[in-house]
Amino acid sequence: MKLTTKIFGETEISDDKILVFPKGIIGFPDLTRFALMYDVEKGSHNIQWLQSLDEPAFAMPVMDPLHVQEDYNPEVEDEVLEDVKPITDENMLVLVTLTVPHDLTKMTANMKGPFIINADTRKGCQVILDDDKYQIKFPIYDILKKMKEKNEKKA
């Protein structure tokens, strides 16, 4: 599938890379097909983009919540995961959205509304956690800065 996106320009998405969210995502119920993309030139997979295939101008920055909160392990009701079953620790991919304002020092991750994706079936859902332990605007700038410095030392 060829797609012209706002962030990545013209790109081709193979069928085996398409993620399907049967009920869409929060705020965008009609957007059901996505691809997970990252900037190859920057070489980092820490921040990726959940790129809509239904609306090429729509993409959200996402990342693995374990990069910013090592003890991230929310409890999710079994029926909420109906669209992604059978889900196991081995095939589960969890991502959280990022808010990236002009002032990058105020960058946050939404730890309360993760995407849960079954990597085997490529089906996903977004959930809202009913747990005060997780924040909607979890500050991540300093964490990302440390990760970048650590990666630069390795290179």
Coordinates of C-alpha atoms in Angstrom, one line a residue:
M1 CA 0.0 0.0 0.0
K2 CA 1.4 3.4 -1.0
L3 CA 0.7 6.3 1.3
T4 CA 1.7 10.0 1.3
T5 CA 2.1 11.1 4.9
K6 CA 2.7 14.4 6.5
I7 CA 5.7 13.2 8.5
F8 CA 7.3 10.6 6.3
G9 CA 6.3 11.7 2.8
E10 CA 5.6 9.0 0.3
T11 CA 6.1 5.6 1.8
E12 CA 5.0 2.0 1.1
I13 CA 3.4 -0.1 3.8
S14 CA 3.4 -3.9 3.4
D15 CA 0.2 -5.7 4.4
D16 CA 2.0 -7.5 7.2
K17 CA 2.8 -4.2 8.9
I18 CA -0.8 -3.0 9.1
L19 CA -2.3 -2.8 12.6
V20 CA -6.1 -2.9 13.0
F21 CA -8.0 -1.2 15.8
P22 CA -11.5 -2.7 15.3
K23 CA -13.1 0.1 17.4
G24 CA -10.8 2.8 16.3
I25 CA -8.9 4.9 18.9
I26 CA -10.2 7.3 21.5
G27 CA -11.5 10.4 19.8
F28 CA -11.1 8.9 16.4
P29 CA -13.4 5.9 16.1
D30 CA -13.3 5.9 12.3
L31 CA -9.5 5.5 12.2
T32 CA -9.0 1.8 12.4
R33 CA -5.9 1.0 10.3
F34 CA -2.4 2.1 11.3
A35 CA 1.3 1.4 10.8
L36 CA 4.0 1.8 13.4
M37 CA 6.8 3.9 11.8
Y38 CA 10.0 5.6 12.9
D39 CA 12.6 7.9 11.4
V40 CA 15.3 5.5 10.0
E41 CA 17.7 8.4 9.6
K42 CA 17.7 9.2 13.3
G43 CA 18.3 5.6 14.0
S44 CA 16.3 5.5 17.2
H45 CA 13.3 3.3 17.8
N46 CA 12.5 4.9 21.2
I47 CA 10.0 7.3 19.7
Q48 CA 7.8 5.9 16.9
W49 CA 4.7 7.1 15.1
L50 CA 1.3 5.5 15.0
Q51 CA 0.5 6.5 11.4
S52 CA -3.1 6.3 10.3
L53 CA -3.7 4.6 7.0
D54 CA -7.2 5.9 6.9
E55 CA -6.2 9.5 7.3
P56 CA -2.6 10.0 6.0
A57 CA -2.3 13.5 7.7
F58 CA -2.9 11.9 11.1
A59 CA 0.0 10.4 13.1
M60 CA 0.8 10.2 16.8
P61 CA 4.1 9.9 18.5
V62 CA 4.2 6.8 20.7
M63 CA 6.7 4.9 22.8
D64 CA 7.1 1.9 25.0
P65 CA 6.0 3.0 28.5
L66 CA 8.8 0.9 30.1
H67 CA 11.3 3.4 28.7
V68 CA 9.9 6.1 31.0
Q69 CA 8.4 4.2 33.9
E70 CA 10.2 0.9 34.6
D71 CA 7.4 -0.4 36.9
Y72 CA 4.6 0.3 34.4
N73 CA 2.3 -2.7 34.7
P74 CA -1.4 -1.6 34.7
E75 CA -4.2 -4.0 35.3
V76 CA -6.7 -4.1 32.5
E77 CA -10.1 -5.9 32.7
D78 CA -10.2 -9.0 30.5
E79 CA -13.3 -7.9 28.6
V80 CA -11.6 -4.7 27.5
L81 CA -9.0 -6.8 25.7
E82 CA -11.6 -8.8 23.7
D83 CA -10.5 -7.4 20.4
V84 CA -6.9 -8.4 20.9
K85 CA -7.2 -11.9 22.3
P86 CA -5.5 -14.2 22.6
I87 CA -3.0 -11.8 24.3
T88 CA 0.0 -13.0 26.2
D89 CA 3.1 -11.4 27.7
E90 CA 5.0 -12.7 24.7
N91 CA 2.8 -11.2 22.0
M92 CA 1.7 -8.0 23.7
L93 CA 3.0 -4.6 22.6
V94 CA 2.1 -1.7 24.8
L95 CA 2.6 1.9 23.7
V96 CA 1.7 5.3 25.1
T97 CA 1.1 8.6 23.3
L98 CA 3.4 11.6 23.7
T99 CA 2.5 15.2 23.7
V100 CA 5.3 17.3 22.2
P101 CA 4.8 21.0 22.7
H102 CA 7.0 23.8 21.3
D103 CA 8.9 23.8 24.6
L104 CA 10.3 20.3 24.5
T105 CA 11.1 20.4 28.2
K106 CA 7.4 20.1 28.8
M107 CA 7.0 16.8 26.8
T108 CA 4.8 14.3 28.4
A109 CA 3.5 10.7 28.0
N110 CA -0.1 9.7 28.6
M111 CA 0.4 6.7 30.9
K112 CA -3.3 6.4 31.5
G113 CA -4.5 5.7 28.0
P114 CA -2.2 3.0 26.5
F115 CA -2.5 1.2 23.2
I116 CA -2.4 -2.6 23.6
I117 CA -1.5 -4.5 20.5
N118 CA -1.3 -8.2 19.8
A119 CA 1.8 -8.5 17.7
D120 CA 0.8 -11.9 16.3
T121 CA -2.7 -10.9 15.0
R122 CA -1.7 -7.1 14.6
K123 CA -5.0 -6.1 16.3
G124 CA -5.1 -3.4 18.9
C125 CA -7.2 -1.4 21.2
Q126 CA -6.8 1.7 23.4
V127 CA -7.8 1.5 27.0
I128 CA -8.3 4.1 29.7
L129 CA -6.9 3.0 33.0
D130 CA -8.9 3.4 36.2
D131 CA -5.8 3.7 38.3
D132 CA -4.6 6.9 40.0
K133 CA -1.1 5.4 39.9
Y134 CA -0.7 6.5 36.3
Q135 CA -0.7 10.1 35.0
I136 CA -2.1 11.6 31.8
K137 CA 0.8 14.0 31.6
F138 CA 3.8 12.1 32.9
P139 CA 6.9 14.4 32.3
I140 CA 9.5 12.6 30.1
Y141 CA 11.9 15.2 28.8
D142 CA 14.7 14.5 31.4
I143 CA 14.2 10.7 30.9
L144 CA 14.6 11.0 27.1
K145 CA 17.6 13.3 27.5
K146 CA 19.3 10.7 29.7
M147 CA 18.5 7.9 27.2
K148 CA 19.9 9.9 24.4
E149 CA 23.1 10.6 26.3
K150 CA 23.5 7.0 27.2
N151 CA 23.0 5.9 23.5
E152 CA 25.5 8.5 22.4
K153 CA 28.1 7.1 24.8
K154 CA 27.6 3.6 23.3
A155 CA 28.1 4.9 19.8

